[in-house]
Tab-separated table of C-alpha atoms and ligand atoms in Angstrom:
chain	number	residue	atom	x	y	z
C	1	MET	CA	-17.730	24.062	21.347
C	2	ARG	CA	-17.316	20.279	21.701
C	3	VAL	CA	-15.685	18.865	18.605
C	4	ALA	CA	-14.931	15.267	17.610
C	5	VAL	CA	-11.781	15.257	15.479
C	6	PHE	CA	-11.761	12.138	13.299
C	7	SER	CA	-8.788	10.521	11.496
C	8	THR	CA	-6.427	12.134	13.992
C	9	LYS	CA	-2.694	11.641	13.559
C	10	ALA	CA	-0.083	12.931	16.001
C	11	TYR	CA	0.672	15.855	13.680
C	12	ASP	CA	-3.044	16.858	13.495
C	13	ARG	CA	-3.247	16.905	17.259
C	14	GLU	CA	-0.059	18.928	17.627
C	15	PHE	CA	-1.053	21.658	15.154
C	16	LEU	CA	-4.758	21.809	16.134
C	17	GLU	CA	-4.021	21.995	19.866
C	18	ARG	CA	-1.569	24.815	19.295
C	19	ALA	CA	-4.026	26.797	17.140
C	20	ASN	CA	-6.932	26.064	19.476
C	21	ALA	CA	-5.206	27.333	22.637
C	22	GLY	CA	-7.982	25.856	24.778
C	23	ARG	CA	-10.891	27.621	23.030
C	24	HIS	CA	-12.806	24.532	21.945
C	25	GLU	CA	-13.095	21.136	23.597
C	26	LEU	CA	-11.392	18.927	21.017
C	27	ARG	CA	-11.909	15.164	21.330
C	28	PHE	CA	-9.230	13.480	19.219
C	29	LEU	CA	-10.244	10.170	17.627
C	30	GLU	CA	-8.057	7.911	15.511
C	31	PRO	CA	-10.771	6.163	13.424
C	32	ARG	CA	-12.058	7.443	10.103
C	33	LEU	CA	-15.596	8.810	10.230
C	34	GLN	CA	-17.881	6.332	8.487
C	35	VAL	CA	-21.178	4.603	9.283
C	36	GLU	CA	-19.504	2.251	11.761
C	37	THR	CA	-17.841	5.072	13.724
C	38	ALA	CA	-20.418	7.880	13.469
C	39	SER	CA	-21.761	7.101	16.961
C	40	LEU	CA	-18.421	8.290	18.388
C	41	ALA	CA	-19.636	11.802	17.633
C	42	ALA	CA	-22.667	11.517	19.918
C	43	GLY	CA	-23.272	14.771	21.759
C	44	VAL	CA	-20.708	16.948	19.985
C	45	ALA	CA	-21.679	20.153	18.176
C	46	ALA	CA	-19.126	19.670	15.409
C	47	VAL	CA	-17.108	16.966	13.705
C	48	CYS	CA	-13.727	17.846	12.253
C	49	VAL	CA	-12.839	15.600	9.319
C	50	PHE	CA	-10.275	15.019	6.584
C	51	VAL	CA	-10.148	13.798	2.976
C	52	ASN	CA	-10.963	10.126	3.527
C	53	ASP	CA	-13.684	10.455	6.138
C	54	ASP	CA	-16.949	9.370	4.589
C	55	LEU	CA	-19.793	11.842	5.081
C	56	ASP	CA	-22.475	9.990	3.150
C	57	ALA	CA	-26.210	10.372	3.780
C	58	ASN	CA	-26.277	7.640	6.447
C	59	VAL	CA	-23.460	9.220	8.422
C	60	ILE	CA	-25.092	12.631	8.128
C	61	VAL	CA	-28.417	11.298	9.447
C	62	THR	CA	-26.612	9.754	12.446
C	63	LEU	CA	-24.725	12.982	13.140
C	64	ALA	CA	-27.861	15.124	12.859
C	65	LYS	CA	-29.833	12.830	15.166
C	66	SER	CA	-27.191	13.034	17.864
C	67	GLY	CA	-27.023	16.834	17.797
C	68	THR	CA	-24.109	17.662	15.496
C	69	ARG	CA	-24.610	20.931	13.613
C	70	LEU	CA	-21.309	21.470	11.828
C	71	ILE	CA	-18.996	19.433	9.610
C	72	ALA	CA	-15.644	21.225	9.708
C	73	LEU	CA	-13.421	19.887	6.945
C	74	ARG	CA	-9.712	20.393	7.520
C	75	CYS	CA	-9.068	20.193	3.773
C	76	ALA	CA	-10.068	22.065	0.615
C	77	GLY	CA	-11.940	19.374	-1.361
C	78	TYR	CA	-15.413	18.317	-0.181
C	79	ASN	CA	-16.201	15.495	-2.611
C	80	ASN	CA	-16.509	13.143	0.396
C	81	VAL	CA	-19.539	15.025	1.783
C	82	ASP	CA	-23.101	14.465	0.588
C	83	LEU	CA	-23.960	18.161	0.492
C	84	ALA	CA	-27.623	17.611	-0.359
C	85	ALA	CA	-28.020	15.366	2.703
C	86	ALA	CA	-26.176	17.936	4.846
C	87	ARG	CA	-28.591	20.614	3.747
C	88	ALA	CA	-31.630	18.375	4.238
C	89	HIS	CA	-30.530	17.697	7.826
C	90	ASP	CA	-29.476	21.277	8.550
C	91	LEU	CA	-25.775	20.563	8.962
C	92	ALA	CA	-23.419	23.356	7.967
C	93	VAL	CA	-20.179	22.458	6.169
C	94	THR	CA	-16.984	24.499	6.371
C	95	ARG	CA	-13.637	23.856	4.720
C	96	VAL	CA	-10.139	25.279	4.439
C	97	PRO	CA	-10.231	26.633	0.889
C	98	ALA	CA	-6.590	27.698	0.713
C	99	TYR	CA	-3.865	26.650	3.111
C	100	SER	CA	-0.852	26.337	0.904
C	101	PRO	CA	-1.213	26.077	-2.832
C	102	TYR	CA	2.605	26.107	-2.790
C	103	ALA	CA	2.773	22.792	-0.918
C	104	VAL	CA	0.703	20.946	-3.523
C	105	ALA	CA	2.170	22.766	-6.523
C	106	GLU	CA	5.750	22.126	-5.374
C	107	HIS	CA	5.013	18.444	-4.792
C	108	THR	CA	3.523	18.266	-8.277
C	109	VAL	CA	6.707	19.666	-9.779
C	110	GLY	CA	8.698	17.292	-7.577
C	111	LEU	CA	6.861	14.340	-9.122
C	112	ILE	CA	7.478	15.676	-12.628
C	113	LEU	CA	11.215	16.074	-12.011
C	114	ALA	CA	11.578	12.736	-10.227
C	115	LEU	CA	9.823	10.854	-13.046
C	116	ASP	CA	11.675	12.687	-15.797
C	117	ARG	CA	15.146	12.258	-14.278
C	118	LYS	CA	14.287	8.878	-12.682
C	119	LEU	CA	15.461	10.023	-9.266
C	120	HIS	CA	13.657	7.132	-7.528
C	121	ARG	CA	15.732	4.633	-9.508
C	122	ALA	CA	18.967	6.622	-9.303
C	123	TYR	CA	18.653	6.806	-5.508
C	124	ASN	CA	18.429	3.016	-5.191
C	125	ARG	CA	21.182	2.357	-7.735
C	126	VAL	CA	23.739	4.584	-6.060
C	127	ARG	CA	23.000	3.081	-2.644
C	128	GLU	CA	23.809	-0.329	-4.132
C	129	GLY	CA	27.039	0.865	-5.710
C	130	ASN	CA	25.572	0.903	-9.219
C	131	PHE	CA	26.671	4.071	-10.992
C	132	ALA	CA	25.596	3.044	-14.528
C	133	LEU	CA	23.480	5.632	-16.316
C	134	ASP	CA	21.700	3.275	-18.737
C	135	GLY	CA	17.955	3.561	-18.254
C	136	LEU	CA	18.179	6.924	-16.502
C	137	LEU	CA	17.957	9.100	-19.619
C	138	GLY	CA	15.669	12.079	-19.083
C	139	PHE	CA	14.527	15.073	-21.089
C	140	ASP	CA	14.839	18.846	-20.638
C	141	LEU	CA	11.728	20.426	-19.173
C	142	HIS	CA	12.697	23.602	-20.991
C	143	GLY	CA	10.587	23.939	-24.122
C	144	ARG	CA	8.247	21.052	-23.214
C	145	THR	CA	4.485	21.602	-23.307
C	146	VAL	CA	2.686	21.190	-19.992
C	147	GLY	CA	-1.116	20.998	-19.967
C	148	LEU	CA	-3.033	21.849	-16.826
C	149	ILE	CA	-6.597	20.787	-16.146
C	150	GLY	CA	-7.730	23.405	-13.647
C	151	THR	CA	-5.968	26.722	-13.055
C	152	GLY	CA	-7.303	27.756	-9.651
C	153	ARG	CA	-5.049	28.404	-6.670
C	154	ILE	CA	-2.811	25.346	-7.073
C	155	GLY	CA	-2.774	25.333	-10.876
C	156	THR	CA	-1.719	28.986	-10.883
C	157	VAL	CA	1.291	28.262	-8.639
C	158	VAL	CA	2.250	25.319	-10.883
C	159	VAL	CA	2.124	27.759	-13.807
C	160	GLU	CA	4.352	30.238	-11.954
C	161	ILE	CA	6.932	27.546	-11.189
C	162	LEU	CA	6.950	26.000	-14.659
C	163	THR	CA	7.291	29.397	-16.274
C	164	GLY	CA	10.697	29.496	-14.598
C	165	PHE	CA	11.613	26.196	-16.256
C	166	GLY	CA	10.809	27.638	-19.687
C	167	CYS	CA	7.868	25.307	-20.350
C	168	ARG	CA	5.087	26.044	-22.828
C	169	LEU	CA	1.825	26.134	-20.908
C	170	LEU	CA	-1.654	25.113	-22.019
C	171	ALA	CA	-4.734	24.898	-19.829
C	172	PHE	CA	-8.299	23.744	-19.803
C	173	ASP	CA	-10.603	25.352	-17.241
C	174	PRO	CA	-14.236	26.453	-17.624
C	175	VAL	CA	-13.245	29.594	-15.691
C	176	PRO	CA	-9.935	30.811	-17.173
C	177	ASN	CA	-7.922	33.162	-14.997
C	178	ASP	CA	-6.208	36.366	-16.069
C	179	LYS	CA	-3.083	35.804	-13.974
C	180	CYS	CA	-2.365	32.568	-15.850
C	181	ARG	CA	-3.056	34.304	-19.167
C	182	SER	CA	-0.599	37.057	-18.222
C	183	LEU	CA	1.995	34.362	-17.463
C	184	GLY	CA	1.623	33.042	-21.003
C	185	VAL	CA	-0.900	30.236	-20.545
C	186	SER	CA	-3.052	29.480	-23.603
C	187	TYR	CA	-6.524	28.200	-22.768
C	188	VAL	CA	-7.592	25.473	-25.180
C	189	SER	CA	-10.254	22.766	-25.416
C	190	LEU	CA	-9.755	19.552	-23.453
C	191	ASP	CA	-9.165	17.660	-26.705
C	192	GLU	CA	-6.435	20.044	-27.803
C	193	LEU	CA	-4.860	19.980	-24.352
C	194	LEU	CA	-4.708	16.180	-24.377
C	195	SER	CA	-3.237	15.957	-27.867
C	196	ARG	CA	-0.571	18.670	-27.440
C	197	SER	CA	0.759	18.141	-23.905
C	198	ASP	CA	4.015	16.345	-23.119
C	199	ILE	CA	3.018	16.505	-19.461
C	200	LEU	CA	-0.582	16.599	-18.282
C	201	THR	CA	-1.279	17.618	-14.693
C	202	LEU	CA	-4.647	17.673	-12.907
C	203	HIS	CA	-5.623	20.543	-10.598
C	204	CYS	CA	-9.422	20.553	-10.652
C	205	PRO	CA	-11.822	19.338	-7.964
C	206	LEU	CA	-13.572	15.990	-8.257
C	207	THR	CA	-17.264	16.579	-8.951
C	208	GLY	CA	-20.233	14.445	-9.970
C	209	GLU	CA	-19.484	15.307	-13.591
C	210	ASN	CA	-15.758	14.701	-13.992
C	211	ARG	CA	-15.240	11.244	-12.449
C	212	HIS	CA	-12.808	9.346	-14.721
C	213	LEU	CA	-12.104	12.483	-16.725
C	214	ILE	CA	-8.948	10.680	-17.814
C	215	ASP	CA	-10.391	7.444	-19.171
C	216	ALA	CA	-9.357	5.135	-22.025
C	217	PRO	CA	-10.480	7.486	-24.858
C	218	ALA	CA	-8.753	10.450	-23.190
C	219	LEU	CA	-5.538	8.432	-22.792
C	220	GLN	CA	-5.783	7.470	-26.449
C	221	ARG	CA	-5.915	11.156	-27.405
C	222	MET	CA	-2.770	11.958	-25.382
C	223	LYS	CA	0.658	12.194	-27.006
C	224	PRO	CA	2.359	8.785	-27.075
C	225	GLY	CA	4.817	8.596	-24.176
C	226	ALA	CA	3.346	11.586	-22.341
C	227	MET	CA	3.505	12.046	-18.561
C	228	LEU	CA	0.361	12.133	-16.413
C	229	ILE	CA	0.371	13.684	-12.925
C	230	ASN	CA	-2.524	13.626	-10.481
C	231	THR	CA	-2.249	15.438	-7.166
C	232	SER	CA	-5.968	16.331	-7.068
C	233	ARG	CA	-8.346	13.443	-6.429
C	234	GLY	CA	-7.905	9.784	-7.362
C	235	ALA	CA	-11.215	9.261	-9.144
C	236	LEU	CA	-10.375	11.883	-11.778
C	237	ILE	CA	-8.441	9.007	-13.360
C	238	ASP	CA	-9.740	5.602	-14.464
C	239	THR	CA	-6.951	3.556	-12.910
C	240	LEU	CA	-7.622	0.397	-14.928
C	241	ALA	CA	-7.438	2.369	-18.182
C	242	VAL	CA	-4.194	3.968	-17.001
C	243	ILE	CA	-2.687	0.545	-16.285
C	244	GLU	CA	-3.546	-0.591	-19.812
C	245	ALA	CA	-1.962	2.584	-21.223
C	246	LEU	CA	1.189	1.966	-19.168
C	247	LYS	CA	1.350	-1.668	-20.290
C	248	SER	CA	1.079	-0.710	-23.948
C	249	GLY	CA	3.645	2.073	-23.533
C	250	ARG	CA	1.111	4.649	-24.684
C	251	LEU	CA	1.518	6.434	-21.351
C	252	GLY	CA	5.186	7.131	-20.653
C	253	TYR	CA	5.122	8.210	-17.006
C	254	LEU	CA	2.631	8.360	-14.166
C	255	GLY	CA	2.924	10.374	-10.967
C	256	LEU	CA	0.168	10.039	-8.363
C	257	ASP	CA	-0.383	11.533	-4.953
C	258	VAL	CA	-3.991	10.325	-4.883
C	259	TYR	CA	-5.713	7.056	-5.751
C	260	GLU	CA	-9.394	6.322	-6.231
C	261	GLU	CA	-9.510	3.659	-3.497
C	262	GLU	CA	-6.966	5.385	-1.275
C	263	GLU	CA	-9.142	5.429	1.854
C	264	GLN	CA	-8.449	1.694	2.237
C	265	ILE	CA	-4.687	2.183	1.981
C	266	PHE	CA	-3.255	5.626	2.667
C	267	PHE	CA	-2.264	7.350	5.912
C	268	GLU	CA	-1.377	4.113	7.748
C	269	ASP	CA	1.800	2.017	8.086
C	270	ARG	CA	0.933	-1.175	6.193
C	271	SER	CA	4.514	-2.324	5.674
C	272	ASN	CA	3.855	-5.528	7.649
C	273	LEU	CA	0.524	-6.225	5.983
C	274	ILE	CA	-0.646	-7.670	2.681
C	275	ILE	CA	-2.173	-5.034	0.401
C	276	SER	CA	-5.235	-6.705	-1.073
C	277	ASP	CA	-5.929	-4.081	-3.742
C	278	ASP	CA	-4.550	-5.760	-6.893
C	279	ILE	CA	-5.000	-2.649	-9.017
C	280	PHE	CA	-2.897	-0.556	-6.663
C	281	THR	CA	-0.203	-3.211	-6.356
C	282	ARG	CA	-0.061	-3.531	-10.162
C	283	LEU	CA	0.693	0.182	-10.348
C	284	LEU	CA	3.613	-0.336	-7.973
C	285	THR	CA	5.283	-2.737	-10.425
C	286	PHE	CA	5.970	-0.149	-13.138
C	287	PRO	CA	9.399	1.491	-13.148
C	288	ASN	CA	7.915	4.653	-14.675
C	289	VAL	CA	5.313	5.172	-11.934
C	290	ILE	CA	5.810	7.119	-8.706
C	291	ILE	CA	3.110	7.105	-6.060
C	292	THR	CA	3.087	9.165	-2.893
C	293	GLY	CA	0.393	8.655	-0.256
C	294	HIS	CA	-1.576	11.918	-0.364
C	295	GLN	CA	1.284	13.948	1.051
C	296	ALA	CA	1.293	16.887	-1.357
C	297	PHE	CA	-0.330	19.120	1.275
C	298	PHE	CA	2.029	17.944	4.002
C	299	THR	CA	4.264	20.887	4.860
C	300	ARG	CA	4.652	22.651	8.195
C	301	ASP	CA	3.308	25.839	6.630
C	302	ALA	CA	0.200	24.089	5.326
C	303	LEU	CA	-0.536	22.324	8.630
C	304	GLU	CA	-0.288	25.644	10.507
C	305	ASN	CA	-2.703	27.270	8.070
C	306	ILE	CA	-5.100	24.300	8.123
C	307	ALA	CA	-5.224	24.316	11.916
C	308	ALA	CA	-5.643	28.107	12.193
C	309	THR	CA	-8.442	28.234	9.613
C	310	THR	CA	-10.226	25.197	11.052
C	311	ILE	CA	-10.253	26.719	14.547
C	312	ARG	CA	-11.424	30.059	13.108
C	313	ASN	CA	-14.242	28.280	11.223
C	314	LEU	CA	-15.338	26.588	14.473
C	315	SER	CA	-15.242	29.871	16.393
C	316	GLU	CA	-17.157	31.801	13.740
C	317	PHE	CA	-19.809	29.125	13.579
C	318	GLU	CA	-20.103	29.016	17.358
C	319	THR	CA	-20.587	32.766	17.691
C	320	ALA	CA	-22.392	33.668	14.434
C	321	GLY	CA	-23.896	30.389	13.216
C	322	THR	CA	-22.004	30.789	9.979
C	323	SER	CA	-18.460	31.108	8.615
C	324	GLU	CA	-16.713	32.801	5.736
C	325	ASN	CA	-15.580	29.322	4.687
C	326	LEU	CA	-19.054	27.816	4.541
C	327	VAL	CA	-19.434	25.416	1.604
C	328	ALA	CA	-22.420	26.382	-0.518
C	329	VAL	CA	-24.783	23.418	-0.340
C	330	ARG	CA	-27.256	22.364	-3.033
C	331	SER	CA	-30.930	21.855	-2.302
C	332	ALA	CA	-31.869	18.265	-1.577
H	1	NAI	P1	-9.495	25.914	-6.776
H	1	NAI	O1	-10.943	25.848	-6.428
H	1	NAI	O2	-8.717	27.133	-6.430
H	1	NAI	O3	-9.309	25.666	-8.349
H	1	NAI	C1	-9.946	24.643	-9.043
H	1	NAI	C2	-10.016	25.050	-10.506
H	1	NAI	O4	-10.529	23.928	-11.242
H	1	NAI	C3	-10.956	26.235	-10.766
H	1	NAI	O5	-10.308	27.201	-11.555
H	1	NAI	C4	-12.130	25.598	-11.507
H	1	NAI	O6	-12.725	26.489	-12.448
H	1	NAI	C5	-11.448	24.445	-12.202
H	1	NAI	N1	-12.329	23.344	-12.597
H	1	NAI	C6	-13.455	22.900	-11.990
H	1	NAI	N2	-13.958	21.855	-12.663
H	1	NAI	C7	-13.139	21.642	-13.739
H	1	NAI	C8	-13.132	20.705	-14.805
H	1	NAI	N3	-14.070	19.756	-14.904
H	1	NAI	N4	-12.132	20.780	-15.725
H	1	NAI	C9	-11.177	21.729	-15.621
H	1	NAI	N5	-11.132	22.629	-14.622
H	1	NAI	C10	-12.098	22.591	-13.689
H	1	NAI	O7	-8.850	24.606	-6.118
H	1	NAI	P2	-7.329	24.375	-5.715
H	1	NAI	O8	-7.090	24.942	-4.347
H	1	NAI	O9	-6.448	24.792	-6.816
H	1	NAI	O10	-7.304	22.775	-5.559
H	1	NAI	C11	-7.517	21.927	-6.668
H	1	NAI	C12	-7.719	20.515	-6.164
H	1	NAI	O11	-6.516	20.030	-5.583
H	1	NAI	C13	-8.727	20.372	-5.004
H	1	NAI	O12	-10.064	20.313	-5.483
H	1	NAI	C14	-8.320	19.086	-4.351
H	1	NAI	O13	-9.034	18.020	-4.950
H	1	NAI	C15	-6.837	18.967	-4.701
H	1	NAI	N6	-5.981	19.065	-3.523
H	1	NAI	C16	-5.092	18.056	-3.272
H	1	NAI	C17	-4.252	18.091	-2.178
H	1	NAI	C18	-3.238	17.019	-1.909
H	1	NAI	O14	-2.646	16.991	-0.811
H	1	NAI	N7	-2.956	16.130	-2.835
H	1	NAI	C19	-4.347	19.201	-1.209
H	1	NAI	C20	-5.257	20.246	-1.598
H	1	NAI	C21	-6.061	20.156	-2.702
């Protein structure tokens, strides 16, 4: 099958080529898929896309007109695809539902530890010969209450890890899971979760209903000085409200691997450029904020699994017209 692979980085090419072993004709393209670049997919049966490619209705119409039949996501989330438009234009959508919950969960815990023990500041101090401890005071994770929003694959691994730290665990999820319950998680309402958690961490998908789930009222209900971690999707958080909460000291720590306008910023070297997003740059000024550029998934193990599943999805679709990793699409 001829496949246009958008948003290609050297590491995507390396892992996909190895998994593909010549089966499909992969055309690697550096640009993001968006209206302006959709014509690059002319004549291919499938496009292979990542988190910040934009599969809105216009792009989907262009793809359908030029013969594309499959959108193969090489990620788990599919909030960047207009599923109703895909269905209306008879485009199938596949994804990689699970490639390494460990990668994202471990990065989440890394952010928690780094913020708590101020490792980002300690690293710089020691390199400059400053061994003073003032300002680096942390807290024990043992005995602290961690609240999870979403206890699916990634949330469950976070629970497993934090159990080892001796944390108390609360969760909010419309579909509670028994494994988390057996590990000692108490499922509570969102309100209770917000008001009781020392650390709040987000592990749910972004949907039409939960945009800005963490907004100004939610931040107001959180414990003063609490830590907020988001390794899920940027728009789960109202960034402006979070900045106000950081300025007032209401929010004590913020760890982000995702940002609501990240498609304009992440995945490129911009160290010689001016970042024009004033909201993002404001976030960078806080000493109690750590931002990573959507790298939680980025382990060798995860990239191998992503590539293998993506190639399998393409092969299944080519031979059977479907795939076990088909995303259920709503009616238009
Ligand atoms: P999953 O589908 O296994 O679990 C999601 C859980 O969230 C489910 O238990 C579901 O019931 C729950 N949920 C849905 N809506 C909710 C809501 N409004 N409030 C509370 N819970 C809700 O997904 P998985 O694999 O655990 O991934 C979670 C999210 O992590 C993905 O949707 C994606 O956005 C993000 N992600 C981020 C990555 C990164 O590199 N930063 C990489 C992979 C995923």
